[in-house]
């Protein structure tokens, strides 16, 4: 086998990249897929949840971006306490300084991709949680990934910046065919009018690239992360779990 690499991407913060990365990874692992989740955001929120509440990590993705560090990526992988098939490489705030010093590295955009080549055979899916900007770790994720998933939330400014993001993606990928999909996160059932307006605009910007699956707004989803748990572990009967299952189903049908 060789892993499919999926990046959660959007230069806007707070749209659901990390939450989706956590629950998508967890859902895949619970279905028996071997999953490696990698935290590329110095905020480290993905790491905190998948580790069950740790905040500082010695085995750290930052080692992949350090000058003169020849670490073997397999040495950085840890098993999540939440699932037998869910592994991760965490990070913390110290990554931000490493990114800045790494801007002078040669072939800097290729680092992650090269490292992943040596572990791709060990996993079915590699999930990359990106920071809310287009910094060095995001460009590394763009080079490495086979599929891009872009959550948009349901606020008034939901789609601002989406066109820029698609442009940036095009630029970094240098003309290669791109497999990107936009999906709606935090969809509230109450306001049909707003939902329809966002759907229409989204179709205009991303046409064929909008997933059928949407993730509902659910108190359980937020609460779970707050308790450093994936949703399935926090509340096994939560209806929102179905949304992540639907997401898995749709994504696997696309690959
Ligand atoms: N579907 C959802 N329902 C309820 N809250 C959500 C949902 N998705 C995300 N959130 C909450 O929104 C906030 C931002 O989500 P997060 O995944 O951290 O965004 P990003 O990684 O894009 O910055 C978090 O507090 C998270 O718990
Ligand atoms: Mg995040």
Short mmCIF file of C-alpha atoms and ligand atoms in Angstrom, two decimals:
data_model
loop_
_atom_site.label_atom_id
_atom_site.label_comp_id
_atom_site.label_asym_id
_atom_site.label_seq_id
_atom_site.Cartn_x
_atom_site.Cartn_y
_atom_site.Cartn_z
CA UNK A 1 0.00 0.00 0.00
CA UNK A 2 0.97 3.57 -0.33
CA UNK A 3 -0.70 6.28 1.69
CA UNK A 4 -2.98 8.90 0.24
CA UNK A 5 -1.90 12.26 1.59
CA UNK A 6 -4.68 14.70 2.45
CA UNK A 7 -4.04 18.31 3.50
CA UNK A 8 -6.57 20.41 5.41
CA UNK A 9 -6.01 23.82 3.90
CA UNK A 10 -7.38 27.33 4.29
CA UNK A 11 -5.41 30.44 5.13
CA UNK A 12 -8.32 31.59 7.25
CA UNK A 13 -8.27 30.57 10.89
CA UNK A 14 -11.21 29.14 12.77
CA UNK A 15 -12.87 27.45 9.81
CA UNK A 16 -12.44 23.87 11.01
CA UNK A 17 -9.15 22.59 9.59
CA UNK A 18 -7.91 21.18 12.89
CA UNK A 19 -11.27 19.85 14.04
CA UNK A 20 -11.75 18.09 10.72
CA UNK A 21 -8.18 16.74 10.71
CA UNK A 22 -8.75 15.22 14.15
CA UNK A 23 -12.14 13.66 13.48
CA UNK A 24 -11.39 12.58 9.94
CA UNK A 25 -8.23 10.81 11.17
CA UNK A 26 -10.11 9.25 14.07
CA UNK A 27 -12.97 8.06 11.87
CA UNK A 28 -10.58 6.52 9.34
CA UNK A 29 -8.62 4.79 12.11
CA UNK A 30 -11.80 3.44 13.71
CA UNK A 31 -12.65 1.92 10.34
CA UNK A 32 -9.36 0.05 10.39
CA UNK A 33 -7.28 2.29 8.14
CA UNK A 34 -3.76 3.05 9.31
CA UNK A 35 -3.54 6.80 9.74
CA UNK A 36 -0.67 9.20 10.32
CA UNK A 37 -1.73 12.71 11.34
CA UNK A 38 0.87 15.48 11.12
CA UNK A 39 0.54 18.85 12.83
CA UNK A 40 2.04 21.66 10.74
CA UNK A 41 0.59 24.53 12.77
CA UNK A 42 2.78 26.01 15.55
CA UNK A 43 -0.41 26.51 17.57
CA UNK A 44 -0.29 22.75 18.08
CA UNK A 45 -4.02 22.28 18.65
CA UNK A 46 -4.12 19.06 16.63
CA UNK A 47 -1.24 17.74 18.76
CA UNK A 48 -2.91 18.63 22.04
CA UNK A 49 -6.03 16.67 21.18
CA UNK A 50 -4.51 13.60 19.52
CA UNK A 51 -1.96 13.24 22.34
CA UNK A 52 -4.72 13.53 24.94
CA UNK A 53 -3.63 16.86 26.39
CA UNK A 54 0.15 17.24 26.02
CA UNK A 55 1.46 20.67 25.05
CA UNK A 56 5.18 20.28 24.52
CA UNK A 57 6.73 17.57 22.39
CA UNK A 58 10.26 16.24 22.13
CA UNK A 59 9.46 14.14 19.06
CA UNK A 60 8.42 17.14 17.01
CA UNK A 61 7.71 17.92 13.36
CA UNK A 62 9.98 20.95 13.72
CA UNK A 63 12.95 18.59 13.43
CA UNK A 64 12.07 18.05 9.78
CA UNK A 65 12.54 21.75 9.07
CA UNK A 66 15.80 22.32 10.94
CA UNK A 67 19.03 22.99 9.15
CA UNK A 68 21.54 20.15 9.49
CA UNK A 69 19.05 17.88 11.22
CA UNK A 70 19.11 14.47 9.60
CA UNK A 71 16.42 12.94 11.76
CA UNK A 72 14.63 9.88 10.42
CA UNK A 73 10.92 10.76 10.24
CA UNK A 74 9.90 7.35 11.57
CA UNK A 75 11.58 8.31 14.87
CA UNK A 76 9.07 11.13 15.31
CA UNK A 77 5.92 9.02 15.07
CA UNK A 78 3.84 8.34 18.20
CA UNK A 79 0.70 6.23 18.67
CA UNK A 80 -2.34 8.22 19.75
CA UNK A 81 -3.91 7.02 23.01
CA UNK A 82 -7.31 7.36 21.30
CA UNK A 83 -6.98 4.58 18.74
CA UNK A 84 -4.87 1.59 17.73
CA UNK A 85 -4.44 2.69 14.15
CA UNK A 86 -3.95 6.42 14.66
CA UNK A 87 -0.36 7.65 14.74
CA UNK A 88 0.81 11.24 14.80
CA UNK A 89 3.73 13.62 14.59
CA UNK A 90 3.06 16.58 16.87
CA UNK A 91 4.38 20.09 17.17
CA UNK A 92 4.23 23.09 19.48
CA UNK A 93 4.87 26.82 19.40
CA UNK A 94 8.61 26.32 18.91
CA UNK A 95 7.87 25.40 15.29
CA UNK A 96 7.29 29.07 14.44
CA UNK A 97 10.89 30.04 15.02
CA UNK A 98 12.17 27.05 13.09
CA UNK A 99 9.97 28.04 10.13
CA UNK A 100 11.50 31.50 10.10
CA UNK A 101 15.07 30.23 10.20
CA UNK A 102 14.19 27.62 7.59
CA UNK A 103 13.33 30.22 4.98
CA UNK A 104 16.92 30.09 3.75
CA UNK A 105 17.08 26.31 3.34
CA UNK A 106 17.58 25.02 -0.16
CA UNK A 107 14.74 22.91 -1.61
CA UNK A 108 12.81 24.00 1.44
CA UNK A 109 9.38 23.30 -0.08
CA UNK A 110 10.27 19.66 -0.73
CA UNK A 111 11.33 18.67 2.76
CA UNK A 112 8.11 17.12 4.00
CA UNK A 113 7.39 15.35 0.75
CA UNK A 114 10.83 13.71 0.75
CA UNK A 115 10.49 12.58 4.34
CA UNK A 116 7.03 11.16 3.72
CA UNK A 117 8.31 9.00 0.90
CA UNK A 118 10.04 6.81 3.46
CA UNK A 119 6.89 6.15 5.55
CA UNK A 120 4.19 6.23 2.87
CA UNK A 121 4.17 2.46 2.60
CA UNK A 122 3.29 2.06 6.29
CA UNK A 123 -0.03 3.95 6.19
CA UNK A 124 -3.30 4.14 4.29
CA UNK A 125 -3.79 7.85 4.94
CA UNK A 126 -1.56 10.71 5.96
CA UNK A 127 -3.51 13.74 7.17
CA UNK A 128 -1.80 17.14 7.26
CA UNK A 129 -3.21 19.90 9.47
CA UNK A 130 -2.02 23.25 8.08
CA UNK A 131 -1.69 26.64 9.78
CA UNK A 132 -3.99 29.55 8.83
CA UNK A 133 -1.48 31.09 6.44
CA UNK A 134 0.60 30.24 3.41
CA UNK A 135 3.89 29.85 5.27
CA UNK A 136 6.63 27.29 4.74
CA UNK A 137 4.80 24.36 6.31
CA UNK A 138 1.73 25.04 4.16
CA UNK A 139 3.76 25.12 0.97
CA UNK A 140 5.40 21.86 2.08
CA UNK A 141 1.94 20.37 2.57
CA UNK A 142 0.84 21.56 -0.87
CA UNK A 143 3.83 19.88 -2.50
CA UNK A 144 3.31 16.66 -0.53
CA UNK A 145 -0.46 16.17 -0.70
CA UNK A 146 -2.53 14.19 -3.20
CA UNK A 147 -5.80 15.79 -2.13
CA UNK A 148 -6.69 19.14 -0.60
CA UNK A 149 -9.67 19.60 1.62
CA UNK A 150 -10.76 23.15 2.31
CA UNK A 151 -13.33 23.76 4.97
CA UNK A 152 -15.36 26.93 4.80
CA UNK A 153 -17.51 27.91 7.73
CA UNK A 154 -20.88 29.54 7.71
CA UNK A 155 -20.20 33.08 8.84
CA UNK A 156 -20.88 36.20 6.76
CA UNK A 157 -17.31 36.26 5.49
CA UNK A 158 -17.23 32.52 4.90
CA UNK A 159 -15.90 32.60 1.37
CA UNK A 160 -13.54 35.58 1.64
CA UNK A 161 -10.07 34.57 0.58
CA UNK A 162 -11.13 31.34 -1.07
CA UNK A 163 -10.26 32.58 -4.55
CA UNK A 164 -6.85 33.73 -3.32
CA UNK A 165 -6.26 30.34 -1.78
CA UNK A 166 -7.08 28.59 -5.04
CA UNK A 167 -4.68 30.95 -6.86
CA UNK A 168 -1.92 30.23 -4.35
CA UNK A 169 -2.50 26.52 -4.67
CA UNK A 170 -2.22 26.77 -8.43
CA UNK A 171 1.01 28.73 -8.13
CA UNK A 172 2.76 26.35 -5.73
CA UNK A 173 1.70 23.27 -7.64
CA UNK A 174 3.16 24.70 -10.88
CA UNK A 175 0.58 23.49 -13.32
CA UNK A 176 0.12 19.95 -11.99
CA UNK A 177 -3.44 18.72 -11.91
CA UNK A 178 -4.94 19.62 -8.56
CA UNK A 179 -7.36 17.55 -6.56
CA UNK A 180 -8.97 20.01 -4.25
CA UNK A 181 -12.39 20.02 -2.67
CA UNK A 182 -14.22 22.60 -0.64
CA UNK A 183 -16.74 21.57 1.98
CA UNK A 184 -18.95 23.40 4.40
CA UNK A 185 -18.28 23.13 8.10
CA UNK A 186 -20.36 24.34 11.04
CA UNK A 187 -23.55 24.34 9.07
CA UNK A 188 -26.47 25.42 11.25
CA UNK A 189 -29.88 24.05 10.42
CA UNK A 190 -31.69 27.20 11.45
CA UNK A 191 -30.95 29.70 8.74
CA UNK A 192 -31.92 28.28 5.35
CA UNK A 193 -31.58 31.63 3.63
CA UNK A 194 -27.96 32.13 4.64
CA UNK A 195 -27.14 28.50 3.87
CA UNK A 196 -28.57 28.77 0.39
CA UNK A 197 -26.72 32.01 -0.29
CA UNK A 198 -23.40 30.47 0.77
CA UNK A 199 -24.09 27.35 -1.31
CA UNK A 200 -24.73 29.44 -4.41
CA UNK A 201 -21.60 31.55 -4.00
CA UNK A 202 -19.55 28.46 -3.28
CA UNK A 203 -20.72 26.77 -6.45
CA UNK A 204 -19.76 29.85 -8.41
CA UNK A 205 -16.23 29.94 -7.02
CA UNK A 206 -15.46 26.24 -6.85
CA UNK A 207 -18.06 24.72 -9.23
CA UNK A 208 -17.38 20.98 -9.51
CA UNK A 209 -15.21 21.07 -6.43
CA UNK A 210 -17.79 21.25 -3.68
CA UNK A 211 -18.28 18.11 -1.60
CA UNK A 212 -21.81 16.86 -1.04
CA UNK A 213 -20.93 16.22 2.59
CA UNK A 214 -21.33 19.04 5.06
CA UNK A 215 -20.40 19.01 8.74
CA UNK A 216 -23.09 20.37 10.99
CA UNK A 217 -22.55 22.86 13.76
CA UNK A 218 -22.56 20.79 16.92
CA UNK A 219 -21.84 21.61 20.50
CA UNK A 220 -20.40 18.08 20.87
CA UNK A 221 -17.70 18.78 18.30
CA UNK A 222 -16.40 21.82 20.15
CA UNK A 223 -16.74 20.16 23.56
CA UNK A 224 -14.80 17.09 22.44
CA UNK A 225 -11.75 19.14 21.42
CA UNK A 226 -12.03 21.07 24.65
CA UNK A 227 -11.68 17.76 26.50
CA UNK A 228 -8.74 16.76 24.23
CA UNK A 229 -10.78 13.98 22.66
CA UNK A 230 -11.96 13.08 19.18
CA UNK A 231 -15.74 13.29 18.92
CA UNK A 232 -16.25 9.49 18.86
CA UNK A 233 -14.42 9.19 22.17
CA UNK A 234 -16.19 12.10 23.79
CA UNK A 235 -19.72 11.10 22.87
CA UNK A 236 -20.15 7.86 20.97
CA UNK A 237 -23.81 8.53 20.17
CA UNK A 238 -23.37 12.06 18.83
CA UNK A 239 -25.24 12.52 15.57
CA UNK A 240 -22.38 14.63 14.22
CA UNK A 241 -20.28 11.45 13.99
CA UNK A 242 -22.39 10.59 10.96
CA UNK A 243 -21.10 13.68 9.20
CA UNK A 244 -17.49 12.55 9.54
CA UNK A 245 -18.47 9.06 8.37
CA UNK A 246 -20.10 10.63 5.32
CA UNK A 247 -16.95 12.66 4.75
CA UNK A 248 -14.83 9.50 4.84
CA UNK A 249 -17.19 7.79 2.42
CA UNK A 250 -17.15 10.65 -0.05
CA UNK A 251 -13.38 11.14 0.11
CA UNK A 252 -12.60 7.45 -0.33
CA UNK A 253 -14.90 7.42 -3.37
CA UNK A 254 -12.89 10.28 -4.86
CA UNK A 255 -9.49 8.66 -4.43
N1 LIG B 1 -18.74 21.62 13.15
C1 LIG B 1 -18.44 22.34 14.23
N2 LIG B 1 -19.37 22.55 15.19
C2 LIG B 1 -19.08 23.28 16.28
N3 LIG B 1 -17.89 23.85 16.51
C3 LIG B 1 -16.91 23.68 15.61
C4 LIG B 1 -17.13 22.90 14.41
N4 LIG B 1 -15.97 22.91 13.70
C5 LIG B 1 -15.09 23.64 14.40
N5 LIG B 1 -15.63 24.10 15.54
C6 LIG B 1 -14.98 24.97 16.55
O1 LIG B 1 -14.53 26.15 15.88
C7 LIG B 1 -13.26 26.55 16.38
C8 LIG B 1 -12.25 26.62 15.24
O2 LIG B 1 -12.06 25.34 14.70
P1 LIG B 1 -10.62 24.82 14.24
O3 LIG B 1 -10.80 23.44 13.76
O4 LIG B 1 -9.63 25.05 15.32
O5 LIG B 1 -10.32 25.80 13.02
P2 LIG B 1 -8.94 26.03 12.21
O6 LIG B 1 -8.07 24.86 12.43
O7 LIG B 1 -9.36 26.18 10.78
O8 LIG B 1 -8.36 27.29 12.75
C9 LIG B 1 -12.89 25.55 17.45
O9 LIG B 1 -13.24 26.09 18.70
C10 LIG B 1 -13.75 24.33 17.15
O10 LIG B 1 -14.06 23.59 18.32
MG1 LIG B 2 -6.08 24.80 13.14
#
